[in-house]
Every structure is written in structure tokens, then in C-alpha cells.
């Protein structure tokens, strides 16, 4: 289990620096390394080692998290493919990664520290018109920006507290009124609101060095005992990122796919019953249970089967987590330290139940490995892999961090994927012609099968994927990001002090005609290769984040979405339930549909 390592060995004045053990080199594995804060990727090639810059030039994704097949390294961000031998982009040879001289000495891959740092200094030089750099003279202050007036002393804090479930809509309305860069006061704290795609891209690329998640999120996660890869910062995040990303890479997902197919078939049975009874279905509720079943199987190797169980299930506890995290992160002060409201007491009970469940899973996995040591050779899930690495003295995560990341995988894997699939089904109901085209593609790929049988076939569902991206463009499950700078910076000509709250509003940029023609219309065809410039345009479109902290569960989320939606297309016709009201949007850290009732008709 590899983690990004800070280069060890000679003093900073020495030229040679050790990056990796030669014994770790493989032609199909990308190894992470760091030299004085510079991320690198080390690749075994032709019996030697190649060392390249560690970030994808597209949006800064960590290349060491990519997959290597047939001598090509594919970035897990937006699929840029690099020839391992030359470092050039396969489809655009004029774009090339920076390669650093490397040799193998005394069983180690060595590189020239001075060369690496000289290149890094060149990258740090400002552009002619930089969107975000260190502050200089002639810049505007936050107080000079437009923005809502708010109330005396309180600013807009009370309005946002009253409308927490509509918070994203409030910010989007302000964007229409004040533009893509404005200031909101929340009590005595100013916040810079950003809806400009280029600025959002730059800020996300510069994480975690220049920007971080807001400190309130880290504090809340610590109180919950859940400081995992989503909420951690700095070196704590770096230590946790690699094993979590590996647990969700393509190799692990291939081994896990039969379980995903089994859970998807269970969802099919569940909806066949609803179709037979002509009963309307709250699909978002069912999809939350579906994703919990998938995620617990991936994390623990345990089939929890919330879809078919009655009574109290883990999903009922998990669904309370993100809304309360959102409430506490955005609270003007930590009121729960002084008084527990009914919602806080319910949250406490849910949190205690989840802690107990995860603790029992960890204890059971340890006992299972102790009884059958041969299982250590082929760990079957994320938990077993981490425990085996601990036993071998290779684990980058201690027990507390292991617990926190299992908690994170469960919570994050539930809401985001369920909401994505629910919004896809909403648009399928609204656009029967899209549903017909999806059904035709799925029928060609699946043949006579009722569900997706082979993970490799998921790549053939290109129109289904286009529907997923178009749904995420119009209904982003993460419409707001809350960050803060680690140092004084300039953002769009504005001087921003260290620690200032930054609110990144993601949907307005995706609704700009200059980025997406007919931007307010649902047109999945825009995402098909060669159809329009939008097929390659991703500026400011960040449904899974971007840069080094791109969501590590992106591939799993898209695979789950394709599995669930292809099952729906193969087995059912769907439509909005009669007499159901308009579908709304509710924000609770993620954005979910409300009142999405669907009727299923078996095909």
C-alpha cells in the first residue's frame, strides 16, 4: 500500500534525492513521490525508471492515482492519456509532461533535487494576467465589492440560517444580481463568493497548498471522530489520500463488480414489486439504500441489504449526518456545545449507532484474518486491505484514521451517488426521447441480460454517461464549495486575507451560453465526443471537485450510476407519478431532489 512520500536522504543542499525503492517499480503502477513539496510520479519503464511532474496539466489531478495499461497512463480526472515513454498526451503530442532525470543507484530511484526545484520555481512565476496570485498593490479590498446589504451586526447570516435547505439558490440569486465576484457578510465575517469558472478552476488546482476546506468542517469532523480524507488537511490528508484512492481504483472495482451487479439486481426486484402493485416510488429514498448496500459491501465485504430489510437500518442513521454537518459548519457559533436541540440529540444517537456498527465490522474483520491468515494474500475489501497493511507494518493509517475513512466512505458514498442517479431519472421522466435513446444503447450493450454483467461494458454506455454529465451540469449534487486560503492571496483582482471564507458557486458557470450553447436546455448530446466544443470543455464544471483533491470516489460513483440506470432502461419504462407536485431542490451539504415520485412499468 503506497502513499506519497517526501523524498528522503541527502540534505537540501545535495543534488541527489531518493524517490522510491527500485523493487517497487512496475510497468503498470504509478508511484507517488514528493521533493520539498513538489509532487512527482515515478513509473517503471524498460527496466529503468521515469520521473514526471505529479500533476495533470489539465486540472491538476494527481497522476500517481491514474491507471497504466499498455504503456499509457490515464489521469483519473477527465481521462487525459499520457504515453509513459515520452510523457506526451496521446491525442495531443504537443502537450507533454515535464520529465526529470532519474537513475537507479543502490536499489533506489534517485533524481536531481536542484532540477526539480528549478522547474517548480518557473511554474510559480505569475501569468501576464493571473486570476489568483499573491496580493499586490492596486487591488480591491473585500469591502469595495458589491453584495447584499444584510442586517446590522448580523449581515446575511440569519437569512442563510433560515434558508439552509435553499442556501444554494440564495447564493445563485445573488450571483445574478451582483455578478460572479461579490462579498457577503455573515455576522462580523466577510465571505468572498466566486462563480467565475476560471477562478474556481485555479483555486481548486491550488489545493491543498494555497487553499483548504474551511476550518469549521475540520473541527466538526474531529468532534464526530470522523476526520477522514474528505475533511483532513495538510500532511494528515496526504497520508490518508493514497490508500483511499487505491481502495477505489479500477483494479479494486473490477474485483468488486460482481457484488455491485448483485445489489443492482436486488434493486430491480424491489422496483418490479412496485411496478406490479402500481405503486408510486420515492426513488431518492430507495437509491440511498442501494448506495449504502454498495458502499458497505465495498468497505467491509458485508452485504447489509438495507433495500429488503424492515426496521432500523444503518441508512436511517447515515441520512442524518450530512444535513447536520452542513448545519453546524454554517452555524454562527457552536450552539451545540451549550444546548442540545432535539435534532442534535437525534444526531448523537445516529452517530453512536454508526460508531458501534463500524467498530463491530472492524473487530469481525480482525477476527476473520486471525482465523484464516491466508486471506492476507488477497484482501477482499478496503477494511481487510488496511488491516493487512497494519499487520505488515506498512499501513499509512492508524486505527483512528482507518475508522474515520470508513465513516467517510459510507457517508460520502451514500448521498452523492444516490442524488446523481435520482436526478438522472428525473430528466428521463421529463424527456421521453432521451429515455428511448438510452434504452436503445443499453439494449445493444446488455443484450438479453437484465443488469450490467461485465464492468468493461460500462465504457460502452457513452450516451448514458452523457446523460449523467448533463444531469450533473444542471443539477450539481455539490452546488457549493466552502474553502479558505492558507495565506494572503489575490483572487480576481481582490485582496483576500488568510482565513477568509470563500464560497464557490458551481452552477452559474455551467449555465453560461459562452460555455454551453442552449445552456438551460437538457441536451446530453453536447457531451458526446466531437458533437460540440462542450465535449472537451470542463472549465468551471466541477461535479466531483478538481485538482489534487478530486473526489477519489468519482469512478465508483459513475460505475454505480451506469449500473443502476442501465438496469432501469433494460427493465422498465418510467414516468412521473400522477398528481405529484413539482420536484424541488434541497441543500444539505449535497443537493437532492424533493417530491420525486416515479411510476415503474415493467417492459
Coordinates of C-alpha atoms in Angstrom, one line a residue, residues 2-8 18-20 31-40 238-239 242:
X2 CA 1.8 3.1 -1.3
X3 CA 1.5 6.6 0.0
X4 CA 3.1 9.8 -1.3
X5 CA 6.4 10.0 0.4
X6 CA 8.6 13.1 1.0
X7 CA 11.9 12.3 -0.6
X8 CA 14.5 11.2 2.0
X18 CA 15.8 9.3 -3.2
X19 CA 12.2 8.9 -4.6
X20 CA 11.4 5.2 -4.4
X31 CA 4.3 5.5 -7.7
X32 CA 3.8 8.9 -5.9
X33 CA 6.8 10.9 -4.6
X34 CA 7.5 14.4 -3.3
X35 CA 10.5 16.6 -3.1
X36 CA 10.3 19.7 -0.9
X37 CA 6.5 19.8 -1.5
X38 CA 6.7 19.1 -5.3
X39 CA 4.6 16.2 -6.3
X40 CA 6.1 13.7 -8.8
X238 CA -1.6 13.4 2.2
X239 CA -1.1 10.3 4.4
X242 CA -3.3 7.4 -1.3

